[in-house]
GROMACS .gro file of C-alpha atoms in nm:
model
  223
    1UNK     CA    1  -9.371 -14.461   9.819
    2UNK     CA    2  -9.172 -14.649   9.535
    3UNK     CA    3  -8.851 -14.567   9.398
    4UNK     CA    4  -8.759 -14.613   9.108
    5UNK     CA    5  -8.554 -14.988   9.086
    6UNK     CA    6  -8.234 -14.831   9.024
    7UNK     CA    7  -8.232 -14.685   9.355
    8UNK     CA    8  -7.952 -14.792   9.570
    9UNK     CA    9  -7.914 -14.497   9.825
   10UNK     CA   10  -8.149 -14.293  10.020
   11UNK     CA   11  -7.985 -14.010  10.196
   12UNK     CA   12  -8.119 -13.801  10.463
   13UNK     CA   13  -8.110 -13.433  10.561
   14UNK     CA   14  -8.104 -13.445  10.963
   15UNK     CA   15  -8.177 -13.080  11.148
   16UNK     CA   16  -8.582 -13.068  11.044
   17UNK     CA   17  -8.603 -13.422  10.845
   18UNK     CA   18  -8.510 -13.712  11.091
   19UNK     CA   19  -8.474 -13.406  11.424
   20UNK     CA   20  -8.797 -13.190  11.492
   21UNK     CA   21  -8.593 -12.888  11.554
   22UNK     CA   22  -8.925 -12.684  11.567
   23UNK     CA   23  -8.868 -12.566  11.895
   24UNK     CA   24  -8.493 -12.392  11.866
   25UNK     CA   25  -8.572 -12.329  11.540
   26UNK     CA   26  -8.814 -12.103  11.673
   27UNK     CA   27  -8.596 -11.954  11.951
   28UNK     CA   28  -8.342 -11.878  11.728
   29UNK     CA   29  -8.504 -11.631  11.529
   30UNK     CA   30  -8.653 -11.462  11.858
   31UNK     CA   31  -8.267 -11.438  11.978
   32UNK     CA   32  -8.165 -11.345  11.627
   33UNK     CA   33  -8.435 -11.026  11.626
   34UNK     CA   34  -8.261 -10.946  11.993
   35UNK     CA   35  -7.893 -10.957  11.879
   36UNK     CA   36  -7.990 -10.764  11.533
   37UNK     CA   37  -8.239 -10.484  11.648
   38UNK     CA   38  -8.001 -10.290  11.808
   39UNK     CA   39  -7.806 -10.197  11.497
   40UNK     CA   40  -8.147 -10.260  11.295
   41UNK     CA   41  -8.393 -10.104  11.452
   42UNK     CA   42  -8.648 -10.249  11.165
   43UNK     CA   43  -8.534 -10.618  11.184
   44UNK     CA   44  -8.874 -10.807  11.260
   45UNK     CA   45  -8.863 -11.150  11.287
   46UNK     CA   46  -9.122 -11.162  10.980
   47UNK     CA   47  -8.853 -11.004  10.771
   48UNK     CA   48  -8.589 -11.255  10.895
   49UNK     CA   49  -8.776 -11.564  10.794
   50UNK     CA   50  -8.893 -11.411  10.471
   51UNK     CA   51  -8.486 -11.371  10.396
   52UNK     CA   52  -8.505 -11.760  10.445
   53UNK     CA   53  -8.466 -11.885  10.111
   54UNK     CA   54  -8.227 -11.596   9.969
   55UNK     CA   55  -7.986 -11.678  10.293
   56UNK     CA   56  -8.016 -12.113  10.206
   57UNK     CA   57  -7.942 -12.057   9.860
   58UNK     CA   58  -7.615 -11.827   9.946
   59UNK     CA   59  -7.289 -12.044  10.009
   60UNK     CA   60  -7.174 -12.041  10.368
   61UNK     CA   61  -7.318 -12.089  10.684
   62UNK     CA   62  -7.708 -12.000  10.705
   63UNK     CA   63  -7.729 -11.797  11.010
   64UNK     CA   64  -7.385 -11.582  10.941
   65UNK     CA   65  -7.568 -11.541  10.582
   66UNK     CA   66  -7.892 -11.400  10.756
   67UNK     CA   67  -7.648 -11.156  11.038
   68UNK     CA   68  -7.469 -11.036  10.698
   69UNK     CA   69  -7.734 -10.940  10.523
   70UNK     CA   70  -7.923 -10.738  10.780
   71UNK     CA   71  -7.601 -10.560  10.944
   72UNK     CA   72  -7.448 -10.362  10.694
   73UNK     CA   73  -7.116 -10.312  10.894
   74UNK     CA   74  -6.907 -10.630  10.846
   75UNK     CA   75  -6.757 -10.605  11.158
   76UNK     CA   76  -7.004 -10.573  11.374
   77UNK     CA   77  -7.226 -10.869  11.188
   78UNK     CA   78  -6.922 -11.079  11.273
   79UNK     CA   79  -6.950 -10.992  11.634
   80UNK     CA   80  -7.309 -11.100  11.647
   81UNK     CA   81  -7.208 -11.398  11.431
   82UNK     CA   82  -6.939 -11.544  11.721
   83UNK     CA   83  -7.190 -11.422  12.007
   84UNK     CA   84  -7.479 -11.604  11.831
   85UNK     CA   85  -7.257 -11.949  11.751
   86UNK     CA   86  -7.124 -11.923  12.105
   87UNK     CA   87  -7.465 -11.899  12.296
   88UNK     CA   88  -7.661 -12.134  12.049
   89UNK     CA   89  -7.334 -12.403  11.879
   90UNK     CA   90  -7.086 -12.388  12.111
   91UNK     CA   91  -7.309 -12.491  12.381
   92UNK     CA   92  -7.465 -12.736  12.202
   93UNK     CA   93  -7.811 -12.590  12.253
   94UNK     CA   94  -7.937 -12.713  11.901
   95UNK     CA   95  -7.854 -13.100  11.982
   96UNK     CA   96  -8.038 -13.113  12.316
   97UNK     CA   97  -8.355 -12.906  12.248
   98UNK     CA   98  -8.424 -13.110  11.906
   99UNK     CA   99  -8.531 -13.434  11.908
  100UNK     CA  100  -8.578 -13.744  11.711
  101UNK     CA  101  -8.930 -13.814  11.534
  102UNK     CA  102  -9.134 -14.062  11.699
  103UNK     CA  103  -9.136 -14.246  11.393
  104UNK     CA  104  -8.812 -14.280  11.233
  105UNK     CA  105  -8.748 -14.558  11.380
  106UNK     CA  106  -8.979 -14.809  11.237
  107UNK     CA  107  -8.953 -14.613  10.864
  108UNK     CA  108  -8.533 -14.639  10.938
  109UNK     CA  109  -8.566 -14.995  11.010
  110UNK     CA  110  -8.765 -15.070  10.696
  111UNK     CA  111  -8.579 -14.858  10.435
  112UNK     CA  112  -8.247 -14.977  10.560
  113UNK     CA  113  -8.399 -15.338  10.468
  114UNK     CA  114  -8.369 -15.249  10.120
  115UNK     CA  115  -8.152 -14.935  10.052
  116UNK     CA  116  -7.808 -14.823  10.203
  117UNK     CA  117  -7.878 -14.487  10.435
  118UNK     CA  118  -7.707 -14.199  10.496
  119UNK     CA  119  -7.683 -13.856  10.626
  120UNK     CA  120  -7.640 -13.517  10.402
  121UNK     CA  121  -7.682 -13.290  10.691
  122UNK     CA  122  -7.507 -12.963  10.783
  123UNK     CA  123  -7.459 -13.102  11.170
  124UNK     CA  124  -7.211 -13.041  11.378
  125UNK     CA  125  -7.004 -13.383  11.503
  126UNK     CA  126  -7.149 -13.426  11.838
  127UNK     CA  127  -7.513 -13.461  11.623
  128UNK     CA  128  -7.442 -13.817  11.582
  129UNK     CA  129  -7.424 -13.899  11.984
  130UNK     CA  130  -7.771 -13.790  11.966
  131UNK     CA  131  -7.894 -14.031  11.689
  132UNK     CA  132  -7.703 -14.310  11.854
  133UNK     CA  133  -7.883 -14.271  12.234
  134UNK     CA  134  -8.187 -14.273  12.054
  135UNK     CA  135  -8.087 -14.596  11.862
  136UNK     CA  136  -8.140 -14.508  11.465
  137UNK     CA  137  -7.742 -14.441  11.399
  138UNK     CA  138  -7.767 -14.808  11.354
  139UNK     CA  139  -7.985 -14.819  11.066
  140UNK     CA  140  -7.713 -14.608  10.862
  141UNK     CA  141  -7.427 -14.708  10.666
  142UNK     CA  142  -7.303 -14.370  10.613
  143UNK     CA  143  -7.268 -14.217  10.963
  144UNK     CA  144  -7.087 -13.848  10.874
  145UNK     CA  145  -7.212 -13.485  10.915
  146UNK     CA  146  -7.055 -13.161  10.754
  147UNK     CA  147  -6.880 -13.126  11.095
  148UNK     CA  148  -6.665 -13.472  10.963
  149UNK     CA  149  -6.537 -13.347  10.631
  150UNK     CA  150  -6.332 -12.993  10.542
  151UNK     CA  151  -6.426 -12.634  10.736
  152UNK     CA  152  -6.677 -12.458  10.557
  153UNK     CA  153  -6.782 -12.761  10.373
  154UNK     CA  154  -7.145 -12.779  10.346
  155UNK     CA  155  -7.439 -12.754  10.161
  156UNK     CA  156  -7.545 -12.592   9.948
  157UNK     CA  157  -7.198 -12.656   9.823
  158UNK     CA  158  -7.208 -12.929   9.526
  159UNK     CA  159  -6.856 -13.044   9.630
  160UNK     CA  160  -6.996 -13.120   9.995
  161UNK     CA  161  -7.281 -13.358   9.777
  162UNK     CA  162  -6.990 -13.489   9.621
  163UNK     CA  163  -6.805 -13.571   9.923
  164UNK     CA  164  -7.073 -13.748  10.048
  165UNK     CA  165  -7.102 -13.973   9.730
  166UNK     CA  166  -6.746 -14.027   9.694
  167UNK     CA  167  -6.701 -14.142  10.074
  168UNK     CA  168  -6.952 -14.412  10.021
  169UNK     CA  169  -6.918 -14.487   9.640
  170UNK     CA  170  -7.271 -14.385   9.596
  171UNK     CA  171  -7.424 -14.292   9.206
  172UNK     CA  172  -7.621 -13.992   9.150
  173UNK     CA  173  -7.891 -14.156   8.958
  174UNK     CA  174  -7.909 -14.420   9.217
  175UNK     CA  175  -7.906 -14.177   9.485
  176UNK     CA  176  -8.190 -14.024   9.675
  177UNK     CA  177  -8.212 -13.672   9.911
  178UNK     CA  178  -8.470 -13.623  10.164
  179UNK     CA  179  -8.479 -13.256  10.275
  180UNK     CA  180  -8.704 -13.007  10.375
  181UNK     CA  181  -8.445 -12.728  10.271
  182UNK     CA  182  -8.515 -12.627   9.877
  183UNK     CA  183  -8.262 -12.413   9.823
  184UNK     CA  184  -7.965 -12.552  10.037
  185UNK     CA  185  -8.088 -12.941   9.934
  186UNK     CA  186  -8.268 -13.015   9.676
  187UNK     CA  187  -8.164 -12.786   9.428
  188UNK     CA  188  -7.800 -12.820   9.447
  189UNK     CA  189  -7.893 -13.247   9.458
  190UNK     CA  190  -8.088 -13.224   9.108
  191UNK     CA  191  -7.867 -13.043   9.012
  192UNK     CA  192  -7.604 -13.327   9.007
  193UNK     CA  193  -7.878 -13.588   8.930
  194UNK     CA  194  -8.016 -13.706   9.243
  195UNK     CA  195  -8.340 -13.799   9.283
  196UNK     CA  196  -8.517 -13.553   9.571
  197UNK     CA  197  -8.791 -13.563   9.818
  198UNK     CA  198  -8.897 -13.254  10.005
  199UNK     CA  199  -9.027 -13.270  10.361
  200UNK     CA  200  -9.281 -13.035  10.316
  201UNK     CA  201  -9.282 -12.817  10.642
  202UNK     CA  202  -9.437 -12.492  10.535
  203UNK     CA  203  -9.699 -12.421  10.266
  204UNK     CA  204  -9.462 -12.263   9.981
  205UNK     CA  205  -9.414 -12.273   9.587
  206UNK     CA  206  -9.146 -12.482   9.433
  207UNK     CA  207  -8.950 -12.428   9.112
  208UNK     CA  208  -9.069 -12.653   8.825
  209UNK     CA  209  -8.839 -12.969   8.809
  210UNK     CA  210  -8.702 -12.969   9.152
  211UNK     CA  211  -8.868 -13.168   9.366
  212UNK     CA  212  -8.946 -13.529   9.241
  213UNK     CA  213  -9.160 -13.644   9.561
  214UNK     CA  214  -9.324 -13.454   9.842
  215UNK     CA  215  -9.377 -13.609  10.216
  216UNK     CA  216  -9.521 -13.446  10.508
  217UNK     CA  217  -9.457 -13.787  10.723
  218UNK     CA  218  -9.134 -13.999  10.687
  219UNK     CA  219  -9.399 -14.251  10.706
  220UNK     CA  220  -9.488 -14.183  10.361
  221UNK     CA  221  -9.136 -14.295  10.286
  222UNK     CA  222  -9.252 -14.649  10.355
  223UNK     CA  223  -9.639 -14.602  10.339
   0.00000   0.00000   0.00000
């Protein structure tokens, strides 16, 4: 893949981009459906991945966004919300069952040749001890997750894009986004005037105009 030469930055969504997170990922819906069902009896989770998109594009934090929406009594979805984060965040469940792709070290090492790198993740801190025992933390300039900058900062807030840019002095139009999230990444990023790539992960349609490249590999990133 070729940028264009203006290019200066490449930025990189973490949690499903540079992490396979397949396998929580997974689990968390199955524990979602568990928590839910007994004040939804109907909650499948079919109908809680199918709220995907609606719950990225909302502001706030994804997983309160999808307990919101399909417990109608605020107090109790905030109960579920602080049980959920407690069994699956607090714990740190996310950063040990997700791992880093077998490849992103050799595509990190060549990019970083030729571009500054940097993260635009919503990650808690503690993500970053995981990139640096697998030894890619190295490769990036930029070495802060949503967990480093103001509560409740994150995408698909623009000011958490802007945080991001201002921290390293980073352009938009010379700035890059690689994320498999649509609606919580790469919409909010063209938005400002970044250019995006979308890690294709699952067979869906894309708004006109959004997505500038498309990768199934971060190889292709280097390919």
């Amino acid at each position: 893949m070729k940028f264009p030469s203006k290019i200066q930055w490449i930025f990189f969504d973490v949690g499903g981009v540079l992490l396979d997170d397949s396998v929580i990922f997974g689990q968390e819906f199955i524990e979602l459906e568990r928590m839910i069902l007994p004040y939804n009896p109907e909650i499948t989770i079919a109908m809680l991945k199918a709220y995907v998109p609606t719950a990225s594009a909302t502001p706030g934090a994804f997983i309160a966004n999808i307990i919101r929406y399909f417990i109608a009594d605020a107090s109790v979805a905030e109960e579920v919300r602080k049980r959920f984060k407690k069994e699956f965040f607090d714990t740190h469940l996310y950063v040990r069952l997700s791992h880093v792709r077998p490849e992103a070290h050799r595509v990190l090492e060549n990019l970083s040749k030729h571009f500054h790198l940097g993260f635009m993740g919503n990650q808690p801190v503690e993500t970053l001890e995981k990139l640096r025992e697998s030894g890619i933390l190295e490769y990036f300039h930029h070495q802060k997750m949503s967990g480093h900058y103001a509560k409740g900062l994150i995408k698909p807030n623009p000011e958490f894009f802007k945080a991001v840019l201002d921290d390293t002095g980073a352009r938009v139009e010379e700035s890059v986004i690689v994320d498999y999230n649509i609606e919580r990444g790469l919409i909010p990023a063209k938005a400002l005037g970044m250019t995006t790539v979308w890690y294709k992960l699952l067979e869906r349609e894309v708004t006109e105009g959004t997505v500038d490249y498309t990768i199934t590999s971060l190889s292709e990133l280097v390919e």
